[in-house]
Amino acid sequence: MIEVLQLDRLNTPLIQVILLGCVCLCCPGMFNALMGLGAGGSMSSNIALTDAANGVLYGCFFIVGFFAGSVTNTLGTKSTLTIGSVGYALYASAFWIYDAKKIASIVVIAGAVLGCCAGLFWSAQGAIMMSYPEEKNKGKYVAIFWTLFNLGGIIGSVIALVLNLEQGASSGVSAGTYTAFVVIMLTGVLFSLVLSPSSQVVRPNGTKISMAKATHWKDEIKGAVMVWSDWRMMCLLPAFLASNWFYAYQFRVNAIFFDASTRALNDTMYWALQIVGSIFLGILLDYQGIHRRSRGILCLAFLFFILMAIWAGGFVFQLTFDTTFSDPIHWNTSSFGGPFVLYMLYGMSDALYQTYMYWIMGAMSNDASLLARYAGFYKAVQSAGAAIAFGIDAVNIPLRWECLICWLLVFVSFPLIFLVANQITETNESEDTESCHGSLKIEVLG
């Protein structure tokens, strides 16, 4: 169990992950809520603009993400996280301005800025979440983070639901919604300033984490490139690509098939089921009754059957309508129940899949600097997938093909994930202490 007594110390891994979760609740959590409303909260006719902005966003995210680990190792996790968090408020503000002034270019520019900021943000986030906990708590810490992160999506969706409850089916969200989103995102920036530097974080066993800065920028570039030589990361690459690919499709379905207030309700439950999925899998992955490798393989098998069932159901549903659907349904419609449950399960499957990705990378090493590079690589490839998916969505191909592509990408990732899970060791403590990377210093406090 995670020690409750840690709560009286700000510089423990538990408190730091909770603070990290609060930052993500306010920044990317609210961003997810805004995107989940469909078309950035705008009217459905603006989907093409949002797709273009998101394509630019994820394209920049892809480029910056590969080198974001090097920036994190140079500036430190706290500073990098703060810089990255600012981009989310700027992006929400751009939609606010577009809603009032109809200046489309500002949304695309804000997407590029957020893409660069997000690459930095998620590298620092991954380094904190995967390297700070003890090995026995890595799954639970991912679940704690994911719970707080997705509370942002829930809060944002509830705000939109309340403020837009009486609006018509084709309406976008109100100006008050954008105002609330921007204020909460700026609060997240303030939360990031409360985080402790990595050198001041102390684990329950008395070890102190310190991420050493590279002596030269060439060393960091070399370290970023070396990630490509890790066969495990290459095996996980299809999974990374698939892990955000489905957002464009799922959010498009929400924007087309449901009216504004129902989209907000769907969004609320989408993020709520993410919390349930992450907590459930995090507990299973940290169960100490069986070896870590066995836990990884058993949970992977569970994931395979659950995700295949959900996507099979989604494809059957998708055969019933397409992009020409012009009568968005409300929650009082008799046909609402099935699609509503499916959309919730989409949220749960996302949490299960990404919780496992973070856990398996955390099981590959305890080296904070290496994990920062892993996180940057993961988010870069993930963003490449999202950029491609939003690009496909923007050209208005039949939704059944979008659904099928998402399903096939997830399917083909599992055999390669198994190759990595099958090589998981019981612990990385001895090899990481003697790591040739030399970027994680552990000292016992006396």
C-alpha positions as a printed Julia matrix, in Angstrom:
446×3 Matrix{Float64}:
   0.0     0.0     0.0
   1.02    3.61   -0.57
   1.99    5.07    2.77
  -0.54    7.65    4.01
   2.13    9.11    6.29
   3.86   10.55    3.24
   1.15   13.21    2.99
   2.84   15.43    5.57
   5.93   15.88    3.38
   5.83   17.92    0.2
   8.94   16.37   -1.35
   7.8    12.74   -1.43
   7.02   10.92   -4.69
   3.35   10.62   -3.71
   2.87   14.34   -3.13
   4.81   15.21   -6.27
   2.67   12.88   -8.4
  -0.48   14.36   -6.83
   0.74   17.88   -7.67
   1.62   16.67  -11.17
  -1.9    15.28  -11.48
  -3.33   18.66  -10.44
  -1.28   20.41  -13.14
  -2.54   17.91  -15.72
  -6.1    18.21  -14.39
  -6.03   21.94  -15.09
  -4.08   21.98  -18.37
  -4.24   18.89  -20.66
  -7.28   17.61  -18.74
  -9.27   20.7   -19.64
  -7.84   20.58  -23.16
  -9.19   17.04  -23.51
 -12.59   18.2   -22.29
 -12.62   21.03  -24.84
 -11.62   18.72  -27.69
 -14.07   16.05  -26.56
 -16.94   18.49  -26.99
 -16.23   18.3   -30.71
 -14.72   21.02  -32.92
 -12.98   22.62  -29.95
 -16.4    23.36  -28.51
 -17.43   25.25  -31.66
 -20.27   24.44  -33.97
 -19.92   21.2   -35.94
 -19.29   23.21  -39.14
 -15.92   24.23  -37.69
 -14.6    20.67  -37.47
 -12.31   21.25  -40.47
 -10.62   24.21  -38.73
 -10.14   22.23  -35.54
  -8.73   19.29  -37.49
  -6.27   21.63  -39.22
  -5.2    23.17  -35.91
  -4.84   19.77  -34.3
  -2.87   18.49  -37.27
  -0.38   21.35  -36.83
  -0.41   20.84  -33.07
   0.46   17.16  -33.24
   2.94   17.71  -36.05
   4.92   20.16  -33.88
   4.46   17.85  -30.91
   5.99   15.05  -32.97
   9.11   17.06  -33.85
   9.72   18.54  -30.4
   8.89   15.31  -28.58
  11.94   13.45  -29.87
  14.25   15.99  -28.24
  12.04   16.97  -25.31
  13.82   14.5   -23.02
  17.07   16.34  -23.62
  15.4    19.66  -22.74
  13.96   18.11  -19.58
  17.35   16.78  -18.54
  18.89   20.21  -19.16
  16.27   22.52  -17.6
  14.91   20.11  -15.0
  11.42   18.62  -14.7
   9.88   21.56  -12.81
  10.93   24.32  -15.24
  10.11   22.21  -18.29
   6.65   21.39  -16.94
   5.89   25.05  -16.24
   6.95   26.17  -19.72
   4.89   23.41  -21.3
   1.75   24.17  -19.28
   1.46   27.74  -20.62
   0.64   26.48  -24.12
  -2.69   24.97  -23.07
  -4.1    28.29  -21.84
  -2.97   29.97  -25.06
  -4.75   27.34  -27.17
  -8.06   27.65  -25.31
  -7.76   31.45  -25.56
  -7.37   31.12  -29.34
 -10.72   29.34  -29.62
 -12.22   32.03  -27.42
 -10.92   34.72  -29.8
 -12.09   32.76  -32.85
 -15.56   32.41  -31.35
 -15.77   36.21  -30.98
 -13.76   37.53  -33.96
 -13.71   34.59  -36.44
  -9.92   34.85  -36.94
  -9.13   31.32  -38.11
  -5.36   31.78  -38.39
  -4.94   32.4   -34.65
  -6.28   28.91  -33.9
  -3.72   27.29  -36.21
  -0.87   29.39  -34.78
  -1.94   28.5   -31.25
  -1.96   24.84  -32.27
   1.69   25.1   -33.35
   2.66   26.81  -30.07
   0.84   24.21  -28.0
   2.46   21.39  -29.98
   5.92   22.64  -28.99
   4.87   23.24  -25.38
   3.13   19.89  -25.07
   6.23   18.02  -26.24
   8.15   19.52  -23.33
   5.28   19.1   -20.88
   4.76   15.38  -21.41
   8.46   14.55  -21.33
   8.72   16.13  -17.87
   5.47   14.46  -16.82
   6.72   11.02  -17.87
  10.03   11.46  -16.06
   8.25   12.34  -12.82
   5.56    9.69  -12.98
   7.75    6.75  -14.03
  10.97    7.44  -12.08
   9.85    8.89   -8.74
   7.88    5.89   -7.33
   9.38    2.73   -5.92
   8.97   -0.22   -8.29
   6.17   -1.78   -6.23
   4.07    1.39   -6.56
   4.54    2.32  -10.23
   1.16    1.03  -11.37
  -0.69    2.71   -8.5
   1.09    6.02   -9.09
   0.06    5.93  -12.75
  -3.52    5.33  -11.57
  -3.32    8.29   -9.13
  -2.0    10.54  -11.86
  -4.54    9.32  -14.4
  -7.39    9.87  -11.94
  -6.44   13.49  -11.3
  -5.64   14.1   -14.97
  -9.05   12.9   -16.08
 -10.85   14.8   -13.35
  -9.91   17.77  -15.54
 -11.87   16.29  -18.39
 -14.83   15.61  -16.08
 -14.83   19.11  -14.57
 -14.5    20.73  -17.97
 -17.33   18.63  -19.36
 -19.6    19.4   -16.39
 -18.89   23.12  -16.84
 -19.85   22.87  -20.49
 -22.91   20.77  -19.66
 -24.23   23.31  -17.14
 -23.48   26.37  -19.26
 -24.89   24.88  -22.48
 -27.76   22.79  -21.19
 -30.42   24.91  -22.89
 -28.62   25.44  -26.19
 -29.73   23.88  -29.45
 -28.28   20.8   -31.11
 -26.1    22.73  -33.54
 -24.77   25.31  -31.07
 -21.21   25.58  -29.91
 -20.25   26.26  -26.32
 -20.75   29.68  -24.74
 -18.13   32.38  -24.13
 -18.44   31.65  -20.42
 -17.26   28.11  -21.06
 -14.07   29.33  -22.72
 -13.51   31.8   -19.87
 -13.77   29.03  -17.29
 -11.4    26.8   -19.25
  -8.71   29.47  -19.59
  -8.86   30.41  -15.89
  -8.52   26.78  -14.81
  -5.6    26.24  -17.21
  -3.79   29.25  -15.76
  -4.34   27.77  -12.31
  -2.51   24.68  -13.56
   0.49   26.82  -14.46
   0.55   28.04  -10.85
   0.36   24.44   -9.57
   3.49   23.59  -11.57
   5.44   26.23   -9.61
   4.74   24.33   -6.36
   6.53   21.18   -7.54
   9.87   20.38   -5.9
  13.03   20.06   -8.03
  13.96   16.43   -8.66
  17.04   16.75   -6.45
  14.83   17.41   -3.41
  12.47   14.45   -3.86
  12.97   11.66   -1.3
  11.54    8.16   -1.63
  10.07    6.33    1.41
  13.16    4.09    1.53
  15.38    7.15    2.07
  16.85    7.45   -1.42
  17.03   10.83   -3.09
  16.56   11.39   -6.82
  18.74   13.77   -8.78
  18.67   14.16  -12.55
  22.16   15.24  -13.59
  22.41   17.76  -16.4
  24.32   16.8   -19.53
  27.79   18.28  -19.77
  27.25   19.28  -23.4
  24.28   19.62  -25.73
  25.84   17.05  -28.06
  25.63   14.46  -25.27
  21.9    15.06  -24.94
  21.33   14.85  -28.69
  23.25   11.59  -28.72
  21.09   10.3   -25.86
  17.91   11.19  -27.74
  19.11    9.37  -30.86
  20.14    6.31  -28.82
  16.49    5.66  -27.94
  16.06    4.5   -31.54
  18.59    1.73  -30.94
  16.57    0.22  -28.07
  14.74   -2.75  -29.6
  12.06   -2.58  -26.92
  11.1     0.96  -27.9
  10.97   -0.1   -31.54
   8.61   -2.94  -30.63
   6.39   -0.51  -28.73
   6.36    2.0   -31.59
   3.1     0.68  -33.19
   1.41    0.84  -29.78
   2.64    4.39  -29.28
   1.31    5.29  -32.73
  -2.1     3.79  -31.96
  -2.48    5.26  -28.46
  -3.89    8.65  -29.56
  -4.87    7.8   -33.11
  -8.47    7.08  -32.14
  -9.16   10.52  -30.59
  -9.9    12.15  -33.96
 -12.42    9.43  -34.79
 -14.07    9.24  -31.37
 -14.4    13.0   -30.93
 -15.75   13.28  -34.49
 -18.45   10.73  -33.66
 -19.36   12.74  -30.56
 -19.57   15.96  -32.6
 -21.73   14.47  -35.36
 -24.03   12.01  -33.62
 -24.96   14.01  -30.47
 -26.18   17.55  -29.77
 -24.19   20.07  -27.65
 -25.49   19.22  -24.18
 -25.38   15.48  -24.87
 -21.79   15.8   -26.1
 -20.91   17.33  -22.73
 -22.62   14.47  -20.88
 -20.8    11.91  -23.04
 -17.53   13.69  -22.43
 -18.08   13.63  -18.66
 -18.6     9.88  -18.62
 -15.8     9.27  -21.14
 -13.27   10.73  -18.69
 -14.98    9.16  -15.66
 -14.55    5.67  -17.13
 -10.9     6.51  -17.79
 -10.46    6.86  -14.03
 -12.14    3.51  -13.38
 -10.0     1.75  -15.98
  -6.72    3.21  -14.78
  -7.32    2.47  -11.1
  -8.37   -1.1   -11.87
  -5.36   -1.85  -14.08
  -2.91    0.0   -11.81
  -3.88   -2.21   -8.88
  -3.54   -5.36  -10.97
  -0.13   -4.34  -12.33
   1.24   -3.75   -8.8
  -0.18   -6.93   -7.26
   2.77   -8.46   -5.41
   1.4   -11.99   -5.25
   2.91  -12.96   -8.61
   6.12  -12.02  -10.44
   6.25   -8.74  -12.33
   6.73  -10.42  -15.72
   3.67  -12.65  -15.13
   1.6    -9.63  -14.1
   2.6    -7.85  -17.28
   1.65  -10.76  -19.54
  -1.66  -11.53  -17.78
  -2.73   -7.88  -17.87
  -1.75   -7.68  -21.53
  -3.99  -10.66  -22.33
  -6.83   -9.03  -20.41
  -6.32   -5.81  -22.39
  -6.39   -7.65  -25.7
  -9.77   -9.28  -25.14
 -11.38   -6.15  -23.68
 -10.17   -3.81  -26.43
 -11.03   -6.18  -29.25
 -14.59   -6.54  -27.91
 -15.02   -2.75  -27.59
 -13.73   -1.99  -31.09
 -15.82   -4.78  -32.61
 -18.91   -3.23  -31.02
 -17.83    0.19  -32.21
 -17.48   -0.98  -35.8
 -20.96   -2.52  -35.76
 -22.36    0.79  -34.46
 -20.45    2.78  -37.08
 -22.13    0.86  -39.88
 -25.42    2.54  -38.9
 -24.44    6.14  -39.84
 -21.72    8.28  -41.47
 -20.57   11.89  -41.89
 -23.84   12.81  -43.63
 -25.76   12.23  -40.39
 -27.7    15.48  -39.81
 -30.02   14.84  -36.88
 -27.89   14.9   -33.67
 -29.61   13.03  -30.86
 -30.34   14.17  -27.31
 -30.16   11.98  -24.21
 -33.96   11.72  -24.13
 -33.92    9.95  -27.5
 -34.76    6.24  -27.37
 -31.64    5.33  -29.37
 -29.28    7.12  -26.98
 -28.43    4.23  -24.59
 -26.25    2.0   -26.78
 -24.03    4.73  -28.29
 -23.68    6.31  -24.83
 -22.38    3.08  -23.29
 -20.04    2.55  -26.24
 -18.58    6.05  -25.87
 -17.94    5.42  -22.16
 -16.16    2.16  -23.0
 -14.01    4.02  -25.52
 -12.82    6.17  -22.62
 -12.1     3.16  -20.43
 -10.14    1.42  -23.2
  -7.97    4.51  -23.67
  -7.04    4.53  -19.97
  -6.31    0.79  -19.92
  -4.07    1.03  -22.97
  -2.08    4.09  -21.86
  -1.77    2.98  -18.24
  -0.16   -0.19  -19.51
   2.19    1.79  -21.79
   3.45    3.9   -18.89
   3.8     0.86  -16.63
   5.8    -1.16  -19.15
   8.19    1.74  -19.83
   8.57    2.21  -16.08
   9.37   -1.51  -15.8
  12.15   -1.11  -18.38
  14.23    1.27  -16.23
  14.34    3.41  -13.09
  16.74    5.92  -14.66
  14.97    9.31  -14.54
  16.91   10.84  -17.44
  16.4     7.78  -19.63
  12.69    7.71  -18.76
  12.43   11.39  -19.74
  13.72   10.39  -23.18
  11.37    7.4   -23.29
   8.42    9.66  -22.41
   9.43   12.2   -25.05
   9.75    9.48  -27.68
   6.42    7.94  -26.65
   4.57   11.24  -26.88
   6.34   12.15  -30.16
   5.24    8.94  -31.88
   1.82    9.19  -30.24
   1.48   12.71  -31.61
   2.54   11.59  -35.08
  -0.32    9.12  -34.99
  -2.75   11.81  -33.83
  -1.54   14.22  -36.53
  -2.08   11.6   -39.24
  -5.49   10.69  -37.79
  -6.67   14.3   -37.68
  -5.38   14.73  -41.23
  -7.41   11.72  -42.35
 -10.43   13.05  -40.47
 -10.06   16.45  -42.17
 -10.46   14.97  -45.68
 -13.82   13.56  -44.67
 -13.33    9.87  -45.45
 -16.16    7.5   -44.43
 -16.24    7.05  -40.67
 -16.39    3.27  -40.97
 -12.9     3.34  -42.51
 -11.61    5.58  -39.73
 -13.03    3.15  -37.19
 -11.5     0.14  -38.94
  -8.06    1.79  -39.1
  -8.17    2.52  -35.35
  -9.15   -1.07  -34.6
  -6.47   -2.62  -36.82
  -3.71   -0.41  -35.36
  -4.57   -1.51  -31.84
  -4.78   -5.15  -32.94
  -1.35   -5.31  -34.61
   0.36   -3.65  -31.62
  -0.3    -6.51  -29.19
   2.15   -9.16  -30.49
   5.0    -6.62  -30.33
   3.99   -5.45  -26.85
   4.13   -9.11  -25.77
   7.76   -9.37  -26.89
   8.64   -6.53  -24.51
   6.44   -7.76  -21.65
   8.04  -11.19  -21.92
  11.46   -9.67  -21.14
  10.43   -7.74  -18.02
  12.71   -8.43  -15.06
  11.67   -8.55  -11.42
  13.66   -5.41  -10.62
  15.9    -2.82  -12.27
  17.43   -1.48   -9.08
  20.87   -3.11   -9.39
  21.4    -2.37  -13.08
  20.16    1.21  -12.79
  22.46    1.94   -9.87
  25.38    0.95  -12.09
  23.86    2.44  -15.25
  26.25    3.59  -17.87
  23.96    6.52  -18.57
  25.18    8.17  -15.42
  22.2    10.51  -15.41
  20.42    9.34  -12.27
  22.26    9.84   -9.01
  20.89    8.01   -5.97
  22.23    8.74   -2.55
  21.1     7.44    0.82
  20.19   10.16    3.26
  21.88    9.73    6.6
